Short mmCIF file of C-alpha atoms in Angstrom, two decimals:
data_model
loop_
_atom_site.label_atom_id
_atom_site.label_comp_id
_atom_site.label_asym_id
_atom_site.label_seq_id
_atom_site.Cartn_x
_atom_site.Cartn_y
_atom_site.Cartn_z
CA UNK A 1 29.50 -94.81 236.11
CA UNK A 2 30.80 -91.45 234.98
CA UNK A 3 32.10 -91.34 231.41
CA UNK A 4 35.88 -91.48 231.14
CA UNK A 5 38.68 -91.78 228.59
CA UNK A 6 41.22 -94.44 229.56
CA UNK A 7 44.97 -94.41 229.08
CA UNK A 8 45.82 -95.64 225.58
CA UNK A 9 42.56 -94.44 224.08
CA UNK A 10 44.32 -92.00 221.77
CA UNK A 11 41.86 -91.78 218.87
CA UNK A 12 38.42 -90.31 218.26
CA UNK A 13 35.78 -91.84 216.03
CA UNK A 14 35.19 -89.40 213.18
CA UNK A 15 34.16 -89.58 209.53
CA UNK A 16 37.87 -89.48 208.66
CA UNK A 17 38.89 -92.31 211.03
CA UNK A 18 36.06 -94.43 209.62
CA UNK A 19 36.80 -93.54 206.01
CA UNK A 20 39.09 -96.47 205.24
CA UNK A 21 36.85 -99.09 206.84
CA UNK A 22 34.77 -101.67 205.02
CA UNK A 23 31.04 -101.49 205.56
CA UNK A 24 28.56 -98.66 206.03
CA UNK A 25 27.61 -96.17 208.72
CA UNK A 26 24.18 -94.91 209.71
CA UNK A 27 23.03 -92.34 212.28
CA UNK A 28 20.43 -93.87 214.60
CA UNK A 29 18.71 -92.23 217.56
CA UNK A 30 21.52 -93.09 220.00
CA UNK A 31 24.49 -92.62 217.66
CA UNK A 32 26.34 -93.82 214.58
CA UNK A 33 26.29 -97.58 213.91
CA UNK A 34 28.83 -99.44 211.77
CA UNK A 35 27.05 -102.17 209.81
CA UNK A 36 27.37 -104.41 206.79
CA UNK A 37 24.45 -105.76 204.76
CA UNK A 38 25.75 -108.22 202.19
CA UNK A 39 25.11 -111.46 200.32
CA UNK A 40 22.55 -112.62 197.76
CA UNK A 41 19.86 -109.94 197.41
CA UNK A 42 17.08 -112.51 197.22
CA UNK A 43 18.30 -114.45 200.26
CA UNK A 44 16.63 -114.50 203.65
CA UNK A 45 18.37 -112.11 206.06
CA UNK A 46 20.34 -113.43 209.03
CA UNK A 47 20.83 -110.74 211.70
CA UNK A 48 23.79 -111.20 214.07
CA UNK A 49 24.09 -109.94 217.66
CA UNK A 50 27.61 -110.18 219.09
CA UNK A 51 29.24 -110.45 222.48
CA UNK A 52 30.77 -108.07 224.99
CA UNK A 53 33.77 -106.81 223.02
CA UNK A 54 33.56 -107.79 219.36
CA UNK A 55 33.33 -105.69 216.17
CA UNK A 56 31.31 -106.80 213.16
CA UNK A 57 34.44 -108.27 211.52
CA UNK A 58 34.15 -111.11 214.05
CA UNK A 59 31.43 -112.60 211.86
CA UNK A 60 33.40 -112.65 208.58
CA UNK A 61 34.01 -116.40 208.44
CA UNK A 62 30.39 -117.29 209.13
CA UNK A 63 29.15 -114.56 206.79
CA UNK A 64 31.18 -116.04 203.91
CA UNK A 65 29.73 -119.48 204.58
CA UNK A 66 26.17 -118.17 204.67
CA UNK A 67 26.56 -116.14 201.47
CA UNK A 68 27.85 -119.20 199.66
CA UNK A 69 24.71 -121.04 200.75
CA UNK A 70 22.26 -118.38 199.59
CA UNK A 71 21.64 -116.33 202.73
CA UNK A 72 21.97 -112.58 203.15
CA UNK A 73 23.55 -111.20 206.33
CA UNK A 74 23.30 -108.08 208.45
CA UNK A 75 26.13 -107.58 210.92
CA UNK A 76 26.84 -104.54 213.06
CA UNK A 77 29.04 -103.39 215.90
CA UNK A 78 27.05 -102.72 219.04
CA UNK A 79 27.43 -99.24 220.50
CA UNK A 80 30.79 -98.97 222.26
CA UNK A 81 32.30 -101.78 220.16
CA UNK A 82 34.19 -101.81 216.89
CA UNK A 83 33.67 -98.55 215.05
CA UNK A 84 30.17 -97.66 216.27
CA UNK A 85 29.76 -94.62 218.51
CA UNK A 86 30.77 -94.69 222.16
CA UNK A 87 27.52 -93.27 223.44
CA UNK A 88 27.19 -91.69 226.86
CA UNK A 89 24.18 -93.78 227.84
CA UNK A 90 23.19 -96.76 229.93
CA UNK A 91 24.64 -99.82 228.17
CA UNK A 92 21.92 -102.40 228.71
CA UNK A 93 19.64 -104.70 226.72
CA UNK A 94 17.27 -101.83 226.00
CA UNK A 95 20.00 -99.85 224.23
CA UNK A 96 21.29 -102.78 222.16
CA UNK A 97 17.79 -104.02 221.28
CA UNK A 98 16.78 -100.54 220.15
CA UNK A 99 19.92 -100.36 217.99
CA UNK A 100 19.02 -103.60 216.17
CA UNK A 101 15.36 -102.61 215.77
CA UNK A 102 16.18 -99.17 214.38
CA UNK A 103 18.85 -100.58 212.07
CA UNK A 104 16.56 -103.18 210.49
CA UNK A 105 13.77 -100.61 210.18
CA UNK A 106 15.96 -97.97 208.52
CA UNK A 107 17.34 -100.55 206.08
CA UNK A 108 13.82 -101.62 205.10
CA UNK A 109 14.20 -105.19 206.37
CA UNK A 110 10.98 -105.47 208.36
CA UNK A 111 8.71 -106.79 205.59
CA UNK A 112 9.88 -110.39 206.01
CA UNK A 113 10.83 -112.10 209.29
CA UNK A 114 14.54 -112.31 210.04
CA UNK A 115 16.71 -115.16 211.25
CA UNK A 116 18.33 -113.91 214.46
CA UNK A 117 21.67 -115.21 215.75
CA UNK A 118 23.06 -114.23 219.16
CA UNK A 119 26.30 -115.33 220.75
CA UNK A 120 27.49 -114.89 224.36
CA UNK A 121 26.13 -111.54 225.64
CA UNK A 122 24.48 -111.09 222.25
CA UNK A 123 22.31 -114.10 223.06
CA UNK A 124 20.72 -112.09 225.88
CA UNK A 125 20.16 -109.17 223.53
CA UNK A 126 18.69 -111.53 220.93
CA UNK A 127 16.26 -113.03 223.42
CA UNK A 128 15.18 -109.55 224.52
CA UNK A 129 14.73 -108.54 220.86
CA UNK A 130 12.74 -111.71 220.11
CA UNK A 131 10.30 -110.99 222.94
CA UNK A 132 9.75 -107.39 221.86
CA UNK A 133 9.56 -108.05 218.12
CA UNK A 134 8.15 -111.55 218.06
CA UNK A 135 6.49 -111.24 214.63
CA UNK A 136 9.75 -110.11 212.99
CA UNK A 137 11.78 -113.16 214.09
CA UNK A 138 11.49 -116.30 211.97
CA UNK A 139 14.13 -118.36 213.80
CA UNK A 140 16.42 -117.81 216.77
CA UNK A 141 19.91 -119.31 217.02
CA UNK A 142 21.67 -119.09 220.38
CA UNK A 143 25.41 -119.84 220.55
CA UNK A 144 27.32 -120.24 223.84
CA UNK A 145 24.95 -117.90 225.68
CA UNK A 146 25.83 -115.85 228.72
CA UNK A 147 23.32 -115.61 231.53
CA UNK A 148 23.15 -119.08 233.10
CA UNK A 149 25.90 -118.71 235.67
CA UNK A 150 24.65 -118.30 239.23
CA UNK A 151 24.96 -114.79 240.68
CA UNK A 152 27.76 -114.68 243.21
CA UNK A 153 28.64 -112.16 245.88
CA UNK A 154 32.25 -112.00 244.72
CA UNK A 155 34.45 -108.95 245.02
CA UNK A 156 34.38 -108.08 241.26
CA UNK A 157 30.59 -107.92 241.35
CA UNK A 158 30.68 -105.73 244.42
CA UNK A 159 33.15 -103.42 242.68
CA UNK A 160 30.88 -103.12 239.66
CA UNK A 161 27.96 -102.10 241.86
CA UNK A 162 29.92 -99.04 242.94
CA UNK A 163 30.26 -96.41 240.21
CA UNK A 164 33.37 -94.98 241.83
CA UNK A 165 35.18 -98.29 242.28
CA UNK A 166 34.12 -99.58 238.86
CA UNK A 167 35.50 -96.44 237.25
CA UNK A 168 38.81 -96.74 239.08
CA UNK A 169 39.23 -100.42 238.14
CA UNK A 170 38.24 -99.76 234.53
CA UNK A 171 40.71 -96.90 234.11
CA UNK A 172 43.62 -98.57 235.86
CA UNK A 173 43.27 -102.24 234.94
CA UNK A 174 40.55 -102.34 232.30
CA UNK A 175 42.77 -103.08 229.32
CA UNK A 176 44.67 -105.77 231.22
CA UNK A 177 41.41 -107.44 232.27
CA UNK A 178 40.10 -107.23 228.72
CA UNK A 179 43.19 -108.91 227.28
CA UNK A 180 42.89 -111.69 229.86
CA UNK A 181 39.23 -112.21 228.91
CA UNK A 182 40.09 -112.41 225.20
CA UNK A 183 42.71 -115.05 225.90
CA UNK A 184 40.04 -117.45 227.19
CA UNK A 185 37.70 -117.19 224.22
CA UNK A 186 39.28 -119.44 221.59
CA UNK A 187 41.33 -122.65 221.64
CA UNK A 188 43.66 -121.92 218.71
CA UNK A 189 46.50 -119.49 219.66
CA UNK A 190 46.69 -118.11 216.10
CA UNK A 191 42.98 -117.38 216.06
CA UNK A 192 43.32 -115.94 219.56
CA UNK A 193 46.00 -113.52 218.33
CA UNK A 194 43.80 -112.52 215.39
CA UNK A 195 40.84 -111.92 217.70
CA UNK A 196 42.90 -109.85 220.14
CA UNK A 197 44.29 -107.66 217.36
CA UNK A 198 40.81 -107.16 215.90
CA UNK A 199 39.28 -106.15 219.22
CA UNK A 200 42.14 -104.06 220.60
CA UNK A 201 42.46 -101.95 217.45
CA UNK A 202 38.99 -100.57 218.12
CA UNK A 203 39.81 -100.10 221.81
CA UNK A 204 42.16 -97.25 220.93
CA UNK A 205 39.10 -95.04 220.47
CA UNK A 206 37.94 -92.85 223.34
CA UNK A 207 35.21 -94.28 225.55
CA UNK A 208 35.78 -97.95 224.69
CA UNK A 209 36.59 -99.23 228.18
CA UNK A 210 33.87 -97.04 229.64
CA UNK A 211 31.38 -98.78 227.32
CA UNK A 212 32.49 -102.29 228.32
CA UNK A 213 32.46 -101.62 232.05
CA UNK A 214 29.15 -99.77 231.92
CA UNK A 215 27.74 -102.81 230.11
CA UNK A 216 29.06 -105.10 232.83
CA UNK A 217 27.27 -102.89 235.36
CA UNK A 218 23.92 -102.72 233.60
CA UNK A 219 23.54 -105.89 231.53
CA UNK A 220 23.60 -108.85 233.97
CA UNK A 221 25.38 -111.89 232.55
CA UNK A 222 24.41 -114.23 235.40
CA UNK A 223 21.12 -115.34 236.92
CA UNK A 224 19.08 -114.83 233.73
CA UNK A 225 17.10 -118.07 233.86
CA UNK A 226 13.80 -116.16 233.59
CA UNK A 227 14.85 -114.61 230.27
CA UNK A 228 15.69 -118.06 228.89
CA UNK A 229 12.41 -119.45 230.23
CA UNK A 230 10.34 -116.65 228.68
CA UNK A 231 12.12 -117.12 225.36
CA UNK A 232 11.19 -120.79 225.46
CA UNK A 233 7.49 -119.83 225.60
CA UNK A 234 7.58 -117.52 222.54
CA UNK A 235 7.07 -120.32 220.04
CA UNK A 236 10.01 -119.23 217.88
CA UNK A 237 11.88 -122.16 216.27
CA UNK A 238 15.18 -122.17 218.16
CA UNK A 239 18.59 -123.71 217.52
CA UNK A 240 21.05 -124.04 220.41
CA UNK A 241 24.78 -124.41 219.64
CA UNK A 242 27.70 -124.76 222.04
CA UNK A 243 31.44 -125.42 221.90
CA UNK A 244 32.49 -128.48 223.87
CA UNK A 245 35.60 -126.71 225.25
CA UNK A 246 33.94 -123.40 226.10
CA UNK A 247 35.49 -122.10 229.33
CA UNK A 248 33.61 -118.77 229.37
CA UNK A 249 30.09 -120.21 229.29
CA UNK A 250 30.88 -123.85 230.19
CA UNK A 251 29.12 -126.81 228.60
CA UNK A 252 27.84 -127.71 232.07
CA UNK A 253 25.15 -125.06 231.42
CA UNK A 254 24.00 -126.73 228.18
CA UNK A 255 21.33 -128.94 229.75
CA UNK A 256 19.88 -126.02 231.70
CA UNK A 257 19.66 -124.01 228.48
CA UNK A 258 17.89 -126.91 226.76
CA UNK A 259 15.32 -127.23 229.52
CA UNK A 260 14.58 -123.49 229.60
CA UNK A 261 14.75 -122.65 225.87
CA UNK A 262 13.11 -125.84 224.58
CA UNK A 263 15.02 -125.60 221.28
CA UNK A 264 13.80 -127.55 218.25
CA UNK A 265 17.41 -128.54 217.60
CA UNK A 266 20.62 -128.51 219.63
CA UNK A 267 24.20 -129.41 218.81
CA UNK A 268 27.60 -129.43 220.53
CA UNK A 269 30.55 -128.51 218.29
CA UNK A 270 33.62 -130.62 219.00
CA UNK A 271 37.03 -129.11 219.69
CA UNK A 272 35.56 -125.62 219.92
CA UNK A 273 35.84 -122.88 222.54
CA UNK A 274 33.52 -119.99 223.37
CA UNK A 275 33.43 -118.26 219.99
CA UNK A 276 32.03 -120.91 217.65
CA UNK A 277 31.06 -118.50 214.81
CA UNK A 278 34.65 -117.20 214.79
CA UNK A 279 36.46 -120.49 215.46
CA UNK A 280 34.31 -122.95 213.53
CA UNK A 281 32.23 -120.97 211.02
CA UNK A 282 31.68 -123.94 208.69
CA UNK A 283 30.39 -126.13 211.52
CA UNK A 284 28.02 -123.36 212.64
CA UNK A 285 26.80 -122.89 209.05
CA UNK A 286 26.30 -126.66 208.69
CA UNK A 287 23.81 -126.49 211.56
CA UNK A 288 22.30 -123.06 210.87
CA UNK A 289 21.56 -123.26 207.14
CA UNK A 290 19.39 -126.41 207.13
CA UNK A 291 17.59 -125.12 210.21
CA UNK A 292 16.63 -121.75 208.70
CA UNK A 293 16.00 -123.25 205.25
CA UNK A 294 13.44 -125.69 206.66
CA UNK A 295 11.60 -122.79 208.26
CA UNK A 296 11.70 -120.75 205.04
CA UNK A 297 10.35 -123.67 202.99
CA UNK A 298 7.42 -124.08 205.39
CA UNK A 299 6.59 -120.37 205.09
CA UNK A 300 6.77 -120.45 201.30
CA UNK A 301 4.71 -123.61 200.87
#
């Protein structure tokens, strides 16, 4: 799909526009990445990989919980999201995996294995990362993963296969479709409003809708059973979490994920939609912290 600037994208990402933001910025091989490394300096590092649209601020609630329990966190906005560069590249797992690998390397975090957390589309990126950098991943936590829906020959998928049609749809109706997608992610209307404001603020920067639609073209979010199956053979201790009222990646896919991933532990969070780390950060931390701590204790003993 040819790069485009959509209506309403009235800002450019520059040093000045980023100046007031919390966090740090680093130039990697594909572009500038917005990241935040925080928490107890002696804590194990938990690396987060987010979904299709979210900036790093999405993780704030979970990050606070993890810091309070002794863990250090590395969050970032994937290229095209938040306040990271809108790169003119193919938005696929290779790009996002390279971003995470370069970021951890440049920050000097490769000496000790990381705890990797991926949610929604980020779960697919996390699984790809885990396969490529097996020795650097201590545990893998997958939350409401994309990828288990069956591929369908529906009209939206046909549109995305055509660069021309995908570009037209993205420019004309992209923002409307995005807002509709955000409305399905969380149960609580107040949290939904907060999420929408957080995401849409960053979508005023040029190239944002291009990045999302190019991702939809090149990072398949259905029919990925083989990726799950391969991840299940890596031998990485895995935790699978899911919201019981998730309508984006429905709980009906939970058993399939269990069979393919073979997680050491799995848990369904009650009264929770698609974005468990955002909606129910304490419940996610209650599952995540004991899981990663047990692995750390075994390594240290």
